[in-house]
Short mmCIF file of C-alpha atoms in Angstrom, two decimals:
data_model
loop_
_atom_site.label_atom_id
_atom_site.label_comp_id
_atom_site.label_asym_id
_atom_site.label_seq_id
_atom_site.Cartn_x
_atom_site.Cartn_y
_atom_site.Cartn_z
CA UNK U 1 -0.05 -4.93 29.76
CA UNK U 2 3.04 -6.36 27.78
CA UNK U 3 2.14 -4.71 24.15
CA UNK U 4 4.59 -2.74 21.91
CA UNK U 5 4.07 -0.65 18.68
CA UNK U 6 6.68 -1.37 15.81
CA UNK U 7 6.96 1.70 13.86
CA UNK U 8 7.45 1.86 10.04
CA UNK U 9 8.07 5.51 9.69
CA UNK U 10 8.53 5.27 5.52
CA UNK U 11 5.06 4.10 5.14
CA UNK U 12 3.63 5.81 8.43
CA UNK U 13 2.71 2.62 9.45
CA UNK U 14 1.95 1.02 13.14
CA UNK U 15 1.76 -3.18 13.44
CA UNK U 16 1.45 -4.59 17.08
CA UNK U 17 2.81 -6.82 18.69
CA UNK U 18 1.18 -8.38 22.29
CA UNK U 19 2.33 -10.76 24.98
CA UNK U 20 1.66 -12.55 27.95
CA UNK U 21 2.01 -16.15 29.29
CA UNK U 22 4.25 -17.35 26.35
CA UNK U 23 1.71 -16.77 23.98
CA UNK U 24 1.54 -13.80 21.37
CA UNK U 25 -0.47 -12.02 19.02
CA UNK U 26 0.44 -9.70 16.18
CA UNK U 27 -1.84 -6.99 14.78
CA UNK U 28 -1.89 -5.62 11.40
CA UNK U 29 1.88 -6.69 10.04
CA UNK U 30 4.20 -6.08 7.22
CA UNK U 31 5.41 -8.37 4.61
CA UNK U 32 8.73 -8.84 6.58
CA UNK U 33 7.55 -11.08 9.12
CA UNK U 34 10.88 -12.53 10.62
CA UNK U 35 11.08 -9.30 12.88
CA UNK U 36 7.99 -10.74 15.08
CA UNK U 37 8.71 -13.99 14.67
CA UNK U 38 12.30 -12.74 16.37
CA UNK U 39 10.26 -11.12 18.93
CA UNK U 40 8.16 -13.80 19.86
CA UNK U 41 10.61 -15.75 20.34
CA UNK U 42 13.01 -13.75 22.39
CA UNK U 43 10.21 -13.84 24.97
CA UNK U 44 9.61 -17.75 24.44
CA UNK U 45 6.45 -17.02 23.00
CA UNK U 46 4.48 -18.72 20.38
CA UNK U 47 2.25 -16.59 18.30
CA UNK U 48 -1.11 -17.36 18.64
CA UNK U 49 -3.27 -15.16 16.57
CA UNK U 50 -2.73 -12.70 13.68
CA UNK U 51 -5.22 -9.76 13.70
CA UNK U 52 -6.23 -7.56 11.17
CA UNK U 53 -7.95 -5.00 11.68
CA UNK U 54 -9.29 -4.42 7.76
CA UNK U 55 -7.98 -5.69 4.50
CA UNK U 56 -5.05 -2.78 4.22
CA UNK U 57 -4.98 -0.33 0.91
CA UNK U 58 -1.81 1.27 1.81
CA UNK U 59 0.41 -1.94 1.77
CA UNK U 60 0.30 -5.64 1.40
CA UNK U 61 -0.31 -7.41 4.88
CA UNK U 62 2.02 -10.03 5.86
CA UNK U 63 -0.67 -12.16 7.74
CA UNK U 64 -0.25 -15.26 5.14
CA UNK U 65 3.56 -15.65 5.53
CA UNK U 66 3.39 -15.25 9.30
CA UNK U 67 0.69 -17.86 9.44
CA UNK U 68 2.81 -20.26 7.48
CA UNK U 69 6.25 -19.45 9.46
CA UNK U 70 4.56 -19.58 12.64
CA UNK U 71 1.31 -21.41 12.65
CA UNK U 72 -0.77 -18.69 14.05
CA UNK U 73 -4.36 -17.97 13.38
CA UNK U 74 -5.22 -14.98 10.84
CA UNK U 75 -8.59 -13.41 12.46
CA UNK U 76 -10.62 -10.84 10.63
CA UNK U 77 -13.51 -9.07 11.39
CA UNK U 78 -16.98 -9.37 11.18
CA UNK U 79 -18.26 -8.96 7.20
CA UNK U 80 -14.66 -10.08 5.92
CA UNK U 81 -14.40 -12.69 3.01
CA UNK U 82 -10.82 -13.53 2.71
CA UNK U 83 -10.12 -16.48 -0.09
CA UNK U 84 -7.37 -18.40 2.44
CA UNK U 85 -7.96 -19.59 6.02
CA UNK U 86 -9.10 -17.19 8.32
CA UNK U 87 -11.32 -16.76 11.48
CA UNK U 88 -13.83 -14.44 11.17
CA UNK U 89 -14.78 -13.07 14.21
CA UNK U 90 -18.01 -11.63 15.02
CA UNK U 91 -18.84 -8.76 16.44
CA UNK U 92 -17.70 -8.74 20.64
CA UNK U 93 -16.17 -12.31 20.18
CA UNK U 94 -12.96 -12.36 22.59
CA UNK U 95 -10.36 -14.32 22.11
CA UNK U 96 -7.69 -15.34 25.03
CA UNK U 97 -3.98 -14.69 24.91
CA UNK U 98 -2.63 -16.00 27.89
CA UNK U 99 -4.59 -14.20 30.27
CA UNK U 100 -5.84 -11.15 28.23
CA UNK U 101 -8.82 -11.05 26.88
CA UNK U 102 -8.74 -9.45 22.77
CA UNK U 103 -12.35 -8.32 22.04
CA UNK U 104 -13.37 -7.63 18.22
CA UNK U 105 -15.49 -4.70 18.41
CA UNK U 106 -16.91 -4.10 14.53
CA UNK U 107 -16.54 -0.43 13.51
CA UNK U 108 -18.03 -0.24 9.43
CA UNK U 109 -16.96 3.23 8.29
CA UNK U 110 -13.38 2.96 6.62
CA UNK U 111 -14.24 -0.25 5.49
CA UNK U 112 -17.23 -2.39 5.84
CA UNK U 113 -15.13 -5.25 7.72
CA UNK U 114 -13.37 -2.76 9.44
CA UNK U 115 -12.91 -4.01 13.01
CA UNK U 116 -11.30 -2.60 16.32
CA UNK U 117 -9.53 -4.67 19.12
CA UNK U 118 -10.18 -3.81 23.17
CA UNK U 119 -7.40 -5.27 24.76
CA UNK U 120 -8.25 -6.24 28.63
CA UNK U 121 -5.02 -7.37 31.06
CA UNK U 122 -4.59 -10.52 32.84
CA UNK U 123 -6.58 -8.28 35.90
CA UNK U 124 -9.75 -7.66 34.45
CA UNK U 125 -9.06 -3.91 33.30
CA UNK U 126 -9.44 -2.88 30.00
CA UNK U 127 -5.90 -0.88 28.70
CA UNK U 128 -6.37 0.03 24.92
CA UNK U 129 -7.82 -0.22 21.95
CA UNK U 130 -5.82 -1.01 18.53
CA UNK U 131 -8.41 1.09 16.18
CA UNK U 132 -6.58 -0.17 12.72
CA UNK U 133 -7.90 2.80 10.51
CA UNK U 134 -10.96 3.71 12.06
CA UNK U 135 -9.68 6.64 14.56
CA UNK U 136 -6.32 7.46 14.20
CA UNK U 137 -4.57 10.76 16.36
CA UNK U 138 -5.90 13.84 15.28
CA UNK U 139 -8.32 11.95 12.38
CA UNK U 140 -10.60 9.13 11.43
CA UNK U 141 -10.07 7.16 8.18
CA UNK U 142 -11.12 8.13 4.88
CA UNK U 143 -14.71 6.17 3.94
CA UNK U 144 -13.59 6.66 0.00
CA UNK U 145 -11.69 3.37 -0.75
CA UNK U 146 -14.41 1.08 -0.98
CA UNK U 147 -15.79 2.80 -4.14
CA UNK U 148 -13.06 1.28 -6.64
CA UNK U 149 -14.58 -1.99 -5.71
CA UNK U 150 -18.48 -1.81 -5.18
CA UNK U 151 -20.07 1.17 -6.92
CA UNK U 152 -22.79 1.26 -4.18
CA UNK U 153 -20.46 2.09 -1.58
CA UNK U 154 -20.25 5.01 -1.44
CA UNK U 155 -18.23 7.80 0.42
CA UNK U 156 -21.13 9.25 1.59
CA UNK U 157 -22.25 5.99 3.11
CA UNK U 158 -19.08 4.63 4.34
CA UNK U 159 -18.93 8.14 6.13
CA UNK U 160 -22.32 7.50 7.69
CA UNK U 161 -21.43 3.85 8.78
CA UNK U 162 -18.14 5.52 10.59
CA UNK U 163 -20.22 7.88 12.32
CA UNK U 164 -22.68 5.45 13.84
CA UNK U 165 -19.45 3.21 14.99
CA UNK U 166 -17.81 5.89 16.38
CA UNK U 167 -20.23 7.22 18.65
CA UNK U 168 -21.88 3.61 19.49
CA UNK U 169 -18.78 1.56 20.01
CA UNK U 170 -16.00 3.65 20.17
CA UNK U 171 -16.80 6.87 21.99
CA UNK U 172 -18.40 5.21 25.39
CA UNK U 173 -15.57 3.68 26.05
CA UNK U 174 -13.20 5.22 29.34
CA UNK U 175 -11.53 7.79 28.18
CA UNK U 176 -8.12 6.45 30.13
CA UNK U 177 -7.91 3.94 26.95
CA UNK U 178 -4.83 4.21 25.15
CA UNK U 179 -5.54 4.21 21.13
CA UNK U 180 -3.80 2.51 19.45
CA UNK U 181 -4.08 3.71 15.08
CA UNK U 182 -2.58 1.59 12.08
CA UNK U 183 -1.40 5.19 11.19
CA UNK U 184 0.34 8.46 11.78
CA UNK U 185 1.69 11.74 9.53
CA UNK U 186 2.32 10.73 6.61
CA UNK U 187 -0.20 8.47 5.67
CA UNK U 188 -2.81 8.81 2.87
CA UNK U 189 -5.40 6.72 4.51
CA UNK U 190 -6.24 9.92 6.50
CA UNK U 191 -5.86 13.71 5.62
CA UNK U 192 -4.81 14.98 9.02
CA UNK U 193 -2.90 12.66 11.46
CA UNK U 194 -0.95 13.86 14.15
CA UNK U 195 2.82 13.00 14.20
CA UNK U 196 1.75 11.34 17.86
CA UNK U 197 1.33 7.62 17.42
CA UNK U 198 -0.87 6.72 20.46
CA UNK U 199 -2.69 8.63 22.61
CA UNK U 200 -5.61 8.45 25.33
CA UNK U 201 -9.50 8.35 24.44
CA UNK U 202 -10.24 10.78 26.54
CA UNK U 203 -8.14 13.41 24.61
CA UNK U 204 -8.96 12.69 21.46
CA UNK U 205 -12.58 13.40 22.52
CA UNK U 206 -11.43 16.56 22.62
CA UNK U 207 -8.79 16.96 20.57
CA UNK U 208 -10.16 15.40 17.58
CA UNK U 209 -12.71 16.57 15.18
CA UNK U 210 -14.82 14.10 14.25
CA UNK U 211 -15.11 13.15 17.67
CA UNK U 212 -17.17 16.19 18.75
CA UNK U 213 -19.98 15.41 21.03
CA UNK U 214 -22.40 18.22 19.59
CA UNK U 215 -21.65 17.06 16.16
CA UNK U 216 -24.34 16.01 13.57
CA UNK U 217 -24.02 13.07 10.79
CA UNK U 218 -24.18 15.57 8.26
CA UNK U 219 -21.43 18.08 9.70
CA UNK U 220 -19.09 14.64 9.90
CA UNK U 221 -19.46 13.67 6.53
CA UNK U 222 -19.19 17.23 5.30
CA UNK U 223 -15.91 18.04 7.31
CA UNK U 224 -14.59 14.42 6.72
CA UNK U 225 -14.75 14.61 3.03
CA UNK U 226 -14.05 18.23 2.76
CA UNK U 227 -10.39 18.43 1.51
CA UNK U 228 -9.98 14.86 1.00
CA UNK U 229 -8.18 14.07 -2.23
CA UNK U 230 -8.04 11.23 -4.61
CA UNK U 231 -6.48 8.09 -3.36
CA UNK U 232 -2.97 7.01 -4.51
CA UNK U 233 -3.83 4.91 -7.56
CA UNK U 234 -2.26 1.60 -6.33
CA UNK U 235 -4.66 1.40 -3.47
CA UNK U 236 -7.14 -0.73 -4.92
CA UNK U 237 -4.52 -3.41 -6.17
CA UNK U 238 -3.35 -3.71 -2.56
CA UNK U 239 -6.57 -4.72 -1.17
CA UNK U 240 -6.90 -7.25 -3.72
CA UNK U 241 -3.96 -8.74 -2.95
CA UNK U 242 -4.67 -8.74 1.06
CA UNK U 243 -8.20 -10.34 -0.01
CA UNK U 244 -6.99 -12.97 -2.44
CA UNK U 245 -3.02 -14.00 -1.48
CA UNK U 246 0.14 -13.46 -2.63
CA UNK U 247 3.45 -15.12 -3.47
CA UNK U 248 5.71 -15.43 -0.25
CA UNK U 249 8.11 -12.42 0.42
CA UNK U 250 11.34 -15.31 0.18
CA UNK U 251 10.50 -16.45 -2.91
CA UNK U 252 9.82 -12.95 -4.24
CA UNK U 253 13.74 -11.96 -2.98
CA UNK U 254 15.01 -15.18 -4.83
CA UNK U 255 13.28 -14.07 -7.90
CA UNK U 256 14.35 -10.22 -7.72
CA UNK U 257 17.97 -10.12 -6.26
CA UNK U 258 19.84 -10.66 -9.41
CA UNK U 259 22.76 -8.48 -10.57
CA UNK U 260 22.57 -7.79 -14.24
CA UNK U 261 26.11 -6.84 -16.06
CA UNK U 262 26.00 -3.19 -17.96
CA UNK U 263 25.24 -5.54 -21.18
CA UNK U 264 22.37 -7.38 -19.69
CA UNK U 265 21.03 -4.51 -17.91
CA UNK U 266 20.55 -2.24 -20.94
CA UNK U 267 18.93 -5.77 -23.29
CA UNK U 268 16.10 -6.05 -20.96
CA UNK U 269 15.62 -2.18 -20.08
CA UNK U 270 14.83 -1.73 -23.72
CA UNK U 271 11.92 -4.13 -23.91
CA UNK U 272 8.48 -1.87 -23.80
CA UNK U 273 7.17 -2.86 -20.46
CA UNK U 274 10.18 -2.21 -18.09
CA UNK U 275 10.15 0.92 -16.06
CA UNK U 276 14.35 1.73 -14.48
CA UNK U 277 13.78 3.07 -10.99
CA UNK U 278 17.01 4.67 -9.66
CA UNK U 279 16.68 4.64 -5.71
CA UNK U 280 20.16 6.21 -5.10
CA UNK U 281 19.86 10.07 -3.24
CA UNK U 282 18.39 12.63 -5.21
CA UNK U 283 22.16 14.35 -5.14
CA UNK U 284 23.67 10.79 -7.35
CA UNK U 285 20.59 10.97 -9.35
CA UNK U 286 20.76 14.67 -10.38
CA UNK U 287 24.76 14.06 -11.33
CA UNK U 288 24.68 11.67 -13.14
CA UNK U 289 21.76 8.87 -14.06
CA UNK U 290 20.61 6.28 -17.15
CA UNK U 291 18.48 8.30 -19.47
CA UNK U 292 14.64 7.85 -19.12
CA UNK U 293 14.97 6.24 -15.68
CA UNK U 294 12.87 7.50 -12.86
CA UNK U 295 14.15 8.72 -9.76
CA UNK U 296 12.50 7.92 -6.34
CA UNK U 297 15.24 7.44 -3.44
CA UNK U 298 14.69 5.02 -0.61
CA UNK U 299 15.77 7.85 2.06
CA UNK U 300 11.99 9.20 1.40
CA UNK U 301 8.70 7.96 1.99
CA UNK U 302 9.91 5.33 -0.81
CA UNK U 303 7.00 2.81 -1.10
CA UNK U 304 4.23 5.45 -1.09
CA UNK U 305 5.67 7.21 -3.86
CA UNK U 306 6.44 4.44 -6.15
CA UNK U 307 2.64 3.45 -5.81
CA UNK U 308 1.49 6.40 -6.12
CA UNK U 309 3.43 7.56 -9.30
CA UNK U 310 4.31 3.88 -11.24
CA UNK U 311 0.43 2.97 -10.15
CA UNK U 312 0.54 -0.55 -11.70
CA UNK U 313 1.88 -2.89 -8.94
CA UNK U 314 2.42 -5.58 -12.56
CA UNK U 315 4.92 -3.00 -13.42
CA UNK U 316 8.37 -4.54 -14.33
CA UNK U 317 11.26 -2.83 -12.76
CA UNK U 318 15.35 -3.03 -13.32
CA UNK U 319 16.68 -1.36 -9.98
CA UNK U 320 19.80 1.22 -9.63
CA UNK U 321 20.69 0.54 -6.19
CA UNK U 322 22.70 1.85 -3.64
CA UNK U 323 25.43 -0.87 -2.42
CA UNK U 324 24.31 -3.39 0.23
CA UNK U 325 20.92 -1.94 -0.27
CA UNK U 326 19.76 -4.85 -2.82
CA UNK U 327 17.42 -6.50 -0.39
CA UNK U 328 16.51 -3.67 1.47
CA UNK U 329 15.07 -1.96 -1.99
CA UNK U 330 13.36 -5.29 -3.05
CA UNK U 331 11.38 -5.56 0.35
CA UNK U 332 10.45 -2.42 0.22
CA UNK U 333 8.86 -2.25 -3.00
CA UNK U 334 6.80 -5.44 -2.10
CA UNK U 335 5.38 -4.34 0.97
CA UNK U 336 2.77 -2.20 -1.74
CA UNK U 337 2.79 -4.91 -3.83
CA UNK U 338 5.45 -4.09 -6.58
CA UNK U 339 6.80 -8.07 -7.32
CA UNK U 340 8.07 -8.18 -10.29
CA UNK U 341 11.60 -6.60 -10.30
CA UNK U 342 13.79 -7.91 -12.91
CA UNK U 343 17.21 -7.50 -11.25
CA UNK U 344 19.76 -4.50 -10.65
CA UNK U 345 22.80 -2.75 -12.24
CA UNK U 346 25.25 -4.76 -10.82
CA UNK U 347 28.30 -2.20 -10.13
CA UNK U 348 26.04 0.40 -10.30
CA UNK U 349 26.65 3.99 -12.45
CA UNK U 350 30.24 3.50 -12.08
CA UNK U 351 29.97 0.21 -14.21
CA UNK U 352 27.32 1.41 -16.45
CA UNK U 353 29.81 4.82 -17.43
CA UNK U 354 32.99 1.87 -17.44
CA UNK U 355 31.30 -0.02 -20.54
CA UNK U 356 30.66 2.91 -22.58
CA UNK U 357 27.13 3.54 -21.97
CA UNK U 358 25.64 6.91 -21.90
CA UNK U 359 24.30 9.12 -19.21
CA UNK U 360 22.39 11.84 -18.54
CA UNK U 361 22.23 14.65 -15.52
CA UNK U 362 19.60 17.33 -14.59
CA UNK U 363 20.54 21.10 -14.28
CA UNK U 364 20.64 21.88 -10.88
CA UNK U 365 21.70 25.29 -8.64
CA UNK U 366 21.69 26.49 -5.63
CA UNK U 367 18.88 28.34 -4.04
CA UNK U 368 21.40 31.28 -3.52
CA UNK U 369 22.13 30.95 -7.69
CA UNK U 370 18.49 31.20 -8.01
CA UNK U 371 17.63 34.21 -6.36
CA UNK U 372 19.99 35.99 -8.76
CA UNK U 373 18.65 34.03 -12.01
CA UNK U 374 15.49 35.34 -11.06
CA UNK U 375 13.83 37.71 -13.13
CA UNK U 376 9.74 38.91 -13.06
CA UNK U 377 9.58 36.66 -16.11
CA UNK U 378 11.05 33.27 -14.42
CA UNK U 379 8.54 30.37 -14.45
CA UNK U 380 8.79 28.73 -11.16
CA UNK U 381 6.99 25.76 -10.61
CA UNK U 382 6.58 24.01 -7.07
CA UNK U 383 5.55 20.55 -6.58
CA UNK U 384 4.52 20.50 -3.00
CA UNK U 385 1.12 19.71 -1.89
CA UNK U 386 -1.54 22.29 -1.60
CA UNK U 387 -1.89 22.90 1.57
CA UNK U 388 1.78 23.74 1.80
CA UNK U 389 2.14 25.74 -1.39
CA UNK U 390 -0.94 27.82 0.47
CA UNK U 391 1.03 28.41 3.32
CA UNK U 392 4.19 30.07 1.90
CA UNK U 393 5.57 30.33 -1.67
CA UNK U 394 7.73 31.73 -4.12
CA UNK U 395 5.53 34.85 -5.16
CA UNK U 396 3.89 34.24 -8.79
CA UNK U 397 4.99 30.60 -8.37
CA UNK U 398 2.54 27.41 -10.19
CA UNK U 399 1.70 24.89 -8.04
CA UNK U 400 1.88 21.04 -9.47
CA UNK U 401 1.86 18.84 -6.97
CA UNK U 402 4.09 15.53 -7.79
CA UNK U 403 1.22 13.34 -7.03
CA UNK U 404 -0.82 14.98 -9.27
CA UNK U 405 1.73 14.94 -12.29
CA UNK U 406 0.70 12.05 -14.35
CA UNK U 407 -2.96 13.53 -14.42
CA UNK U 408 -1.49 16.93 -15.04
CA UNK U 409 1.41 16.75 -17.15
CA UNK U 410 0.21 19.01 -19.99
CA UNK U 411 0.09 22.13 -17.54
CA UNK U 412 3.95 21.77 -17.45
CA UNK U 413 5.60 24.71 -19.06
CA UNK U 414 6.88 23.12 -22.18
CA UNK U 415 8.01 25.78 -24.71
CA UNK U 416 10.26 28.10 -21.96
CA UNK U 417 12.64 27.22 -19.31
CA UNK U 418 11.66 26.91 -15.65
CA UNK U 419 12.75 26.47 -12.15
CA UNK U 420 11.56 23.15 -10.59
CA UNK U 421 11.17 22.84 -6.53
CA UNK U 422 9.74 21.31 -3.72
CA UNK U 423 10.36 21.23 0.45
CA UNK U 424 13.68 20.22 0.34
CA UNK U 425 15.17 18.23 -2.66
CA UNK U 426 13.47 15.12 -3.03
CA UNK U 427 10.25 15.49 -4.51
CA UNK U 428 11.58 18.01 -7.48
CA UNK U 429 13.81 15.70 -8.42
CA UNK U 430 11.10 13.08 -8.36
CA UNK U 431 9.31 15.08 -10.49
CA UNK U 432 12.58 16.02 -13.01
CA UNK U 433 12.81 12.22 -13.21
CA UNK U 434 9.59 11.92 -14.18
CA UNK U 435 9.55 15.15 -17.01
CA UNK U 436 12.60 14.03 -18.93
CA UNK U 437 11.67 10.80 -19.09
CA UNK U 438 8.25 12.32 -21.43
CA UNK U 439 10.96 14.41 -23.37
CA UNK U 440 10.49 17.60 -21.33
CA UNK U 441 14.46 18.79 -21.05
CA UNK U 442 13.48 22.81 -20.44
CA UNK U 443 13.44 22.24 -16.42
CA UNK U 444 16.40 23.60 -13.76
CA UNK U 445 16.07 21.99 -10.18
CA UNK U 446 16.33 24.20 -7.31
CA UNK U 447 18.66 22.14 -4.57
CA UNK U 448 17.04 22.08 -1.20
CA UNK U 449 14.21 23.45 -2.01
CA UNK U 450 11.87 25.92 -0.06
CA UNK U 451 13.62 25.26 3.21
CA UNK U 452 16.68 27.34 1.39
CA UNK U 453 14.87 29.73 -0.69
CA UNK U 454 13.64 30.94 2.32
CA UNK U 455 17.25 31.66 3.40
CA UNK U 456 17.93 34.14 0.16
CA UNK U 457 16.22 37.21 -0.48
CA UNK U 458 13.90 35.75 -3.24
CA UNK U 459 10.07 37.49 -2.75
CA UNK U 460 7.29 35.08 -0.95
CA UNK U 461 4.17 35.05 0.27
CA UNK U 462 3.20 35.81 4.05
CA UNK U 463 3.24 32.34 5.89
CA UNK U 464 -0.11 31.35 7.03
CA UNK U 465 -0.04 28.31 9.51
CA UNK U 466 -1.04 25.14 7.72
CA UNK U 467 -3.76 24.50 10.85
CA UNK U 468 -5.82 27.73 9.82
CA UNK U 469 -6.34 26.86 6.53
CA UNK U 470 -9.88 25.68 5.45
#
């Protein structure tokens, strides 16, 4: 069977794309549709159908551009209520792309329209299953994202809903299907994906956890919700802009990719409402910066962070941008729904620091400099997640996690100096970004975080493996 995964890795995200007999289907895609529309063509294809296998949370769909560039046919599942054009398959419909046969197999649990495709070859034998956020490798989905938009959907529910399509649609399949997630590491739509990106049925039978035979509905939804923190504030937003339309991703790159002089740039970074996001490397940043800008560099898991920190995909944003990377950052930002960039610092720092305007910088050493600034009275904060701050850290250390920052800013140390660090760079200077911006000043970075502090003699705890943790 003539099907290949396109990888995002920044957003941990997995479209589809599927061939055979010069007609295509895509499943699940991003904003940027020209890449399949390439692909398509390449093999003298015409896309057919575009599946989805949920109305996405984690980023904004590109179904409705790809239906108007190509002419294919959006298909939901079962229970979906779209307000544009859409088939909406019920459950075990199959639909015909050249000679395979795509069956929509409805699997409530993540979603309520939450719906898995069986793909069957041009021979009668059935090869995969693309399982959109309903099993991924190593994890299901979370059942917690329907809650921010009907009360009475619960996790609780959602979890039992997953349960019952897992073991009555999913798990009697052959276990020589390949799977086929929206998702790996990396994603918050699940708490603990494999870095593996496909894998048989029959494995992750035994492999996964909430695929244990012996397992009751009330051990699933206790070990599916145990652990499972909030979700990333944008999520919501996405949804309703996968449910109700958005404005094409060309007209949004029009709009956005505008270079602003030092002048202009600093006139409409003063209004109230406009956030400046610097997306240069954390190393630029920390050297030299605009004051009050936030820092969030595209060489990370960019998109996640700027939804899960700025929240309000209506914020306005002026860009600092690397050179050449103008589209690139604009793109980006819309694939979880953040439109509405004003325009960029055309020139960059250099320009801004050439007409006289000020900047600002963020102490910074080295982890060797830290282990001799270290004293039993040193605050050291790290801003890691949880389950990695339980594994190993700097003894007496607080843990913060960056996502959690806006909810817990007033735990910050604000009256003494501390040290400021995360894995390895990016995510304390994230967080730096974020403190001086709210007036806190007393912070020193620690460069490369715990990947070098564990290279100096500085005092930690004994590493516990993250997979033994409860």
């Amino acid at each position: 069977m003539k099907i290949e995964q396109i990888y995002t890795g920044c957003i941990a995200q997995a479209a589809y794309y599927l061939e055979n007999n010069g007609e295509a289907a895509i499943f699940d895609p991003l904003r940027e549709v020209q890449p399949y529309i390439d692909r398509a063509q390449k093999d003298n294809a015409k896309i057919k159908y575009i599946f989805e296998t949920h109305f996405h949370a984690d980023f904004v769909s590109g179904h409705l551009d790809l239906a108007q560039k190509s002419g294919g046919k959006i298909v939901y599942g079962p229970t979906a209520n779209p307000e544009f054009d859409a088939i909406i398959a019920t459950d075990n419909q199959e639909f015909k792309v050249g000679n395979y046969t795509i069956k929509a197999i409805h699997t409530p649990g993540h979603t309520l329209e939450s719906t898995c495709y069986l793909l069957t070859d041009e021979n009668g034998k059935q090869h995969g299953i693309i399982t959109g956020d309903t099993l991924f490798i190593g994890d299901v989905g979370r059942p917690d994202l329907a809650q921010a938009l009907t009360e009475e959907l619960t996790q609780e529910k959602l979890a039992s809903y997953l349960f019952d399509s897992l073991r009555n649609k999913i798990m009697p399949l052959s276990d020589d299907l390949i799977v086929y997630p929206s998702h790996g590491a990396g994603s918050a739509c699940g708490k603990n994906m494999s870095k593996e990106t496909t894998d048989t049925l029959g494995n992750q039978k035994k492999t996964n956890y909430a695929l244990r035979a012996d397992m009751t509905k009330e051990e699933f939804t206790k070990e599916l919700l145990d652990g499972l923190g909030l979700p990333p504030a944008y999520f919501p937003q996405n949804v309703m802009l996968n449910i109700k339309g958005y404005d094409s991703l060309d007209s949004i790159i029009n709009k956005s990719n505008i270079g602003l002089s030092p002048t202009e740039f600093e006139t409409v970074a003063n209004q109230d409402d406009v956030v400046v996001l610097d997306v240069r490397h954390e190393n630029d940043f920390v050297k030299a910066h605009i004051p009050n800008s936030i820092f969030i560099g595209i060489q990370g898991n960019f998109a996640p962070w700027v939804g899960s920190l700025l929240r309000d995909v209506n914020q306005k944003l002026l860009l600092i941008i690397p050179e050449g990377k103008e589209e690139e950052t604009i793109t980006r930002l819309s694939r979880v729904g953040f439109d509405h960039v004003l325009g960029y610092l055309k020139g960059g720092i250099a320009e801004w620091k050439k007409a006289g305007f000020e900047t600002d910088s963020i102490d910074s050493i080295t982890p060797e400099d830290f282990s001799k600034q270290l004293t039993k009275n040193s605050i050291i904060v790290d801003a890691r997640k949880p389950s990695e701050f339980e594994a190993e850290h700097v003894e007496n250390a607080i843990n913060i996690p960056l996502d959690s920052i806006n909810e817990n800013f007033q735990t910050v140390p604000k009256d003494k100096n501390f040290f400021l660090h995360c894995a390895g760079g990016y995510r304390s200077v994230i967080m730096a970004s974020i403190l001086k911006s709210r007036g806190i000043h007393n912070l020193i970075n620690i460069e490369k975080g715990m990947s070098g502090i564990k290279q100096t003699d500085v005092p930690c705890t004994k590493f516990v493996c993250p997979s033994t943790l409860k």
